[in-house]
Short mmCIF file of C-alpha atoms in Angstrom, two decimals:
data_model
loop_
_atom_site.label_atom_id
_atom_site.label_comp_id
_atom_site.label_asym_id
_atom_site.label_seq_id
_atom_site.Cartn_x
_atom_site.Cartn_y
_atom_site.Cartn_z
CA UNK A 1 12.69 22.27 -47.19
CA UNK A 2 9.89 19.94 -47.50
CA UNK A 3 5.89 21.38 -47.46
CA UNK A 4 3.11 18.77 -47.40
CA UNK A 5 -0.49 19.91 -48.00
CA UNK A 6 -2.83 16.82 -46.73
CA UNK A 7 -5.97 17.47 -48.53
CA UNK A 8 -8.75 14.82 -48.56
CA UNK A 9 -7.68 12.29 -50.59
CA UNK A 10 -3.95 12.77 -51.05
CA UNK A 11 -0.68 14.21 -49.67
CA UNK A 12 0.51 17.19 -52.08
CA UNK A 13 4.03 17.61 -51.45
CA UNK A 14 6.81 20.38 -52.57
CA UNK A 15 10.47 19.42 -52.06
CA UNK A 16 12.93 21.10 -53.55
CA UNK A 17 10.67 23.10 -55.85
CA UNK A 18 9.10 20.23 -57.42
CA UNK A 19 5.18 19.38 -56.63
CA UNK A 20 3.78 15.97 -56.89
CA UNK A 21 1.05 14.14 -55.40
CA UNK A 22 1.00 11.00 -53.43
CA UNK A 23 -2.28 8.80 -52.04
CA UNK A 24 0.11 7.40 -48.97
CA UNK A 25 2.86 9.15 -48.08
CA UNK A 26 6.37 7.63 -49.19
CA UNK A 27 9.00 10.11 -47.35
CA UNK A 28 10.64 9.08 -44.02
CA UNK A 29 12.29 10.66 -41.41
CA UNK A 30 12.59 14.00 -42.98
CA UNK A 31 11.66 17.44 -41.40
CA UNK A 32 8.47 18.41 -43.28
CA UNK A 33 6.68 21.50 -42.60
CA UNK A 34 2.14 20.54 -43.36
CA UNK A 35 -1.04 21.50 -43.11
CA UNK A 36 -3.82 19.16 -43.23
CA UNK A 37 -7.65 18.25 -43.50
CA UNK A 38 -7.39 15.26 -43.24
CA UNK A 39 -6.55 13.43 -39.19
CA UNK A 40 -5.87 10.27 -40.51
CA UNK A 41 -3.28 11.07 -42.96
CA UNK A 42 -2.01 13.91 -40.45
CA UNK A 43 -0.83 10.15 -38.46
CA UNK A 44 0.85 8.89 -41.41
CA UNK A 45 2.83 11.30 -41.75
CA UNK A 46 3.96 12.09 -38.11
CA UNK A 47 3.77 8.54 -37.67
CA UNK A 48 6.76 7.97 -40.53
CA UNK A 49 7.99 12.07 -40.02
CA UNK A 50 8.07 12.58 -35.79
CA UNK A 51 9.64 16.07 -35.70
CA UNK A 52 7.24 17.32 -38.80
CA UNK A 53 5.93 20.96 -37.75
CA UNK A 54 2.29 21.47 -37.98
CA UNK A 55 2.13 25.23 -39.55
CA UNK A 56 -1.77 25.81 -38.49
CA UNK A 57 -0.18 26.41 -35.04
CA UNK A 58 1.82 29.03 -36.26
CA UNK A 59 -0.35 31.16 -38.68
CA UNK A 60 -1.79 34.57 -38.13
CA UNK A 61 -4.72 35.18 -40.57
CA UNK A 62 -6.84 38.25 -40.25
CA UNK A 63 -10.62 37.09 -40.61
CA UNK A 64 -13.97 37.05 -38.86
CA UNK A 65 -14.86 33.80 -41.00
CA UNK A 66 -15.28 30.47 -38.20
CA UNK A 67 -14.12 27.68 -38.90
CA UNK A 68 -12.09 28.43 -41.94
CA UNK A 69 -10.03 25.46 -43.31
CA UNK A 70 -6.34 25.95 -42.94
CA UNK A 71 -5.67 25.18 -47.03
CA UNK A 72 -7.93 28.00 -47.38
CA UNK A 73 -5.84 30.12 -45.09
CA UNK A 74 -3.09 29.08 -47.15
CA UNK A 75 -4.55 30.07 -50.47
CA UNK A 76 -5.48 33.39 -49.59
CA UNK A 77 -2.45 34.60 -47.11
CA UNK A 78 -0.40 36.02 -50.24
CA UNK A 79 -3.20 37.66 -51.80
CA UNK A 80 -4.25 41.08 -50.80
CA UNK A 81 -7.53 42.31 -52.97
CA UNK A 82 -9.37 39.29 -55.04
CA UNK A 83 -11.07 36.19 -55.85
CA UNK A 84 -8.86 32.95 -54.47
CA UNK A 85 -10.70 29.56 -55.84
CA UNK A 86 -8.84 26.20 -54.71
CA UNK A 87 -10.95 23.64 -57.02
CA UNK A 88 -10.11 20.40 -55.95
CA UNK A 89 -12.46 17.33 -54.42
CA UNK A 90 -14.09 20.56 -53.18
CA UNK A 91 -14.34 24.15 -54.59
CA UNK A 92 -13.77 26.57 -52.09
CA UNK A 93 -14.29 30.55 -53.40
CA UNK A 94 -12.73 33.23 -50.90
CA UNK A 95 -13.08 37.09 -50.86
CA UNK A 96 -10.02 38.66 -49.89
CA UNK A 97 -9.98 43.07 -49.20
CA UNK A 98 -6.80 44.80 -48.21
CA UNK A 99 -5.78 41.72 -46.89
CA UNK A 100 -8.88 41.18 -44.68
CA UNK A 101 -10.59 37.84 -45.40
CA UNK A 102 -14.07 38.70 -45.90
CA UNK A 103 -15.84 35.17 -46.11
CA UNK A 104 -16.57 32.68 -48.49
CA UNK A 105 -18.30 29.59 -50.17
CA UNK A 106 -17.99 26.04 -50.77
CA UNK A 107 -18.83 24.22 -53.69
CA UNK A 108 -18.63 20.24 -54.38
CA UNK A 109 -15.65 19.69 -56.97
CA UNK A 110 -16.06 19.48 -60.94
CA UNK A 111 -15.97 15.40 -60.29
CA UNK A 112 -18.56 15.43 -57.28
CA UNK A 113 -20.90 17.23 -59.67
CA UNK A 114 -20.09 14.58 -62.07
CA UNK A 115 -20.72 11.49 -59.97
CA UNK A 116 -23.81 12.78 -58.66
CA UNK A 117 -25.83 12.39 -61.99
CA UNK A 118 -25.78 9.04 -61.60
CA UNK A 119 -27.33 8.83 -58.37
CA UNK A 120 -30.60 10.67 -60.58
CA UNK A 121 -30.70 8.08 -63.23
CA UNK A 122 -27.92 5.12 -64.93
CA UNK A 123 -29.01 7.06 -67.80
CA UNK A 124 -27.20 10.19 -67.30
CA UNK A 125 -24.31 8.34 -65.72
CA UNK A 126 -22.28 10.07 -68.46
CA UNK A 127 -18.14 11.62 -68.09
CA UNK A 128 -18.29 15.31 -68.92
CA UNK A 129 -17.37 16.37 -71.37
CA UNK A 130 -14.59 19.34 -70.66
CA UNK A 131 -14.47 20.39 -74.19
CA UNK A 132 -17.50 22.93 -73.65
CA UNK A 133 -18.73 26.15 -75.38
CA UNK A 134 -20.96 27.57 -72.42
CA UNK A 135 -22.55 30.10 -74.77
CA UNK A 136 -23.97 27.15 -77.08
CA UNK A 137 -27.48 25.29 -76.15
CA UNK A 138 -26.79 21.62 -75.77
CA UNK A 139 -28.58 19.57 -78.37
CA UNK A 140 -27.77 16.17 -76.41
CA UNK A 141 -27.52 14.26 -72.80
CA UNK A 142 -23.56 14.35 -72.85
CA UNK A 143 -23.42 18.15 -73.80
CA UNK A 144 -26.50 19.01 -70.79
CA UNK A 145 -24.94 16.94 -68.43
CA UNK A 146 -21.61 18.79 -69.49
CA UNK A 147 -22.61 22.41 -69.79
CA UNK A 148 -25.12 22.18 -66.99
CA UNK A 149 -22.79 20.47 -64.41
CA UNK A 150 -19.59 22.79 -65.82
CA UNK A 151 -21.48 25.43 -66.17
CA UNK A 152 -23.55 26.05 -62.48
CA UNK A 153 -19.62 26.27 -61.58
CA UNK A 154 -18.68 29.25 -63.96
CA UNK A 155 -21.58 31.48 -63.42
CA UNK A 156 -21.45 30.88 -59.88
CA UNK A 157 -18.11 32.23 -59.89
CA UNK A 158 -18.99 34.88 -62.43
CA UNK A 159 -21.36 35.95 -59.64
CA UNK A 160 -19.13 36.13 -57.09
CA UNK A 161 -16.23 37.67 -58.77
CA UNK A 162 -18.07 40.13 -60.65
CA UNK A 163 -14.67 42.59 -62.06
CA UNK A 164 -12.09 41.19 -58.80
CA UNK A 165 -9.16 38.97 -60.24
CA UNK A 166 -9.69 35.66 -59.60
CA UNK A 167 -6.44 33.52 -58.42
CA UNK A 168 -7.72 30.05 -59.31
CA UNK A 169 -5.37 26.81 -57.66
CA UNK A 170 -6.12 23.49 -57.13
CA UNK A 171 -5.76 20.27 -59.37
CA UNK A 172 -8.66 21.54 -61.65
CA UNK A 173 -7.66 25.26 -60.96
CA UNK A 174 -6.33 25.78 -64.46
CA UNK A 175 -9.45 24.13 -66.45
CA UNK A 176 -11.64 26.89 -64.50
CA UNK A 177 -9.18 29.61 -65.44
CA UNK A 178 -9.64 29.77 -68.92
CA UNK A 179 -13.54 30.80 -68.95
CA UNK A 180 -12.75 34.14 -67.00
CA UNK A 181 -10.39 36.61 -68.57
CA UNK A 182 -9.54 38.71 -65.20
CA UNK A 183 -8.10 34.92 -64.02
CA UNK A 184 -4.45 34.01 -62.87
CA UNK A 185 -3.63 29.63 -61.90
CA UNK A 186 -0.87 29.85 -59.18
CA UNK A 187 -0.11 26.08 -58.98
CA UNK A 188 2.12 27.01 -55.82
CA UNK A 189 -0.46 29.03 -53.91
CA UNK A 190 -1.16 27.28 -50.85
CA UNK A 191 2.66 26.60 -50.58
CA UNK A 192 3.54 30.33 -51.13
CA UNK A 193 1.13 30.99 -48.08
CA UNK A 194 3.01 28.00 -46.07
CA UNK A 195 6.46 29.75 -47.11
CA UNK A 196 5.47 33.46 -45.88
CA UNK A 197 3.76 31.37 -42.63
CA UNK A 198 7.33 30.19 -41.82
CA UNK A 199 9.12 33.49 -42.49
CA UNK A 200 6.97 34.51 -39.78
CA UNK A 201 7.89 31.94 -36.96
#
C-alpha cells in the first residue's frame, strides 16, 4: 500500500513502511491512497497515478471546526484526549477531547519565522540558531533572533497545552518535542490517521 500526504511544498510518501519526501512526485502507475493541500500537486499525481483514491472523500471526523485542513484531520483521527502539533512550513496546534475535535490554531513554521527577520532589517537576516537554552537572556543578535523567534513558538504551545500530552509530528515535530516533557513525536501520525480512514471504507 502506498499513502501520499501532499503538503505545500512536497509529496510525503509511505510505501512499504518506509517515509521519504519528494518535491515532484517520481512513482507511476501505482494505486496510491493521498490527501492533499496542495491542487497543483494533487494533478501530478493523478496525472502520473489515474486510479489514486482521494481519502478526504472518505473520512468521518467529529468536529464543529470549518474549514479544517484534511492533514490536520489526519493528525488528530488516532488521538483521543491531547495536544496534536504538525510543525511543518506551517504549525498547526489542535485540541482533541474524547475524541471530539475542539478547535485549533495556526502558526507560521520555525523557518517562516526565520525568513521574516529579514524583511525588518539585512541586519538581523541571521539562521537560528537551534542550539537554545530558553531560560537564558540572550547577550547577542544571533541568540535574540534565536530565542525570540524559537521561543514565541514554545510558550505559545506551553499556553495552549497547559498539563494535556502533546503529540508533536511534522518535519520539525521532534526539535519542538524536546522543550516539553508531557511530549510524544509520532513521525507516522498523519499516515496512522490515513490507515484507520481506510479500515473504515
Amino acid at each position: 500500500m502506498i499513502l501520499c500526504d501532499i503538503g505545500n511544498t512536497h509529496f510525503h510518501f509511505n510505501k512499504d513502511g518506509r517515509i521519504f519526501d519528494e518535491k515532484v512526485c517520481n512513482i507511476k502507475n501505482e494505486k496510491i491512497y493521498f490527501i492533499s493541500v496542495n491542487d497543483k500537486k494533487t494533478k501530478e499525481l493523478i496525472k502520473k497515478n489515474p486510479n489514486s483514491v482521494n481519502l478526504a472523500n472518505y473520512v468521518k471526523f467529529n468536529t464543529a471546526y470549518q474549514g479544517l485542513g484534511i492533514d490536520r484531520i489526519m493528525a488528530c483521527k488516532t488521538i483521543s484526549d491531547g495536544v496534536v502539533i504538525d510543525a511543518g512550513s506551517a504549525i498547526t496546534i489542535d485540541i482533541m477531547a474524547n475524541n471530539l475535535h475542539l478547535g485549533g490554531y495556526i502558526l507560521p513554521g520555525i523557518k517562516a519565522i526565520n525568513d521574516s527577520y529579514a524583511n525588518i532589517s539585512e541586519k538581523l537576516d541571521i539562521n537560528f540558531n537551534f542550539n537554545i537554552e530558553t531560560s537564558i537572556l540572550p547577550i547577542n543578535t544571533s541568540e535574540a533572533i534565536s530565542y525570540g523567534g524559537i521561543g514565541m513558538i514554545i510558550s505559545f504551545i506551553q499556553k495552549v497545552a497547559k498539563n494535556q500530552k502533546i503529540y508533536f509530528t511534522g518535519g520539525d515535530g521532534s526539535y519542538l518535542a524536546k522543550f516539553f516533557d508531557n511530549s510524544i513525536y509520532i513521525k507516522d501520525l498523519v499516515f496512522r490517521g490515513m490507515r484507520k480512514t481506510i479500515e473504515e471504507i
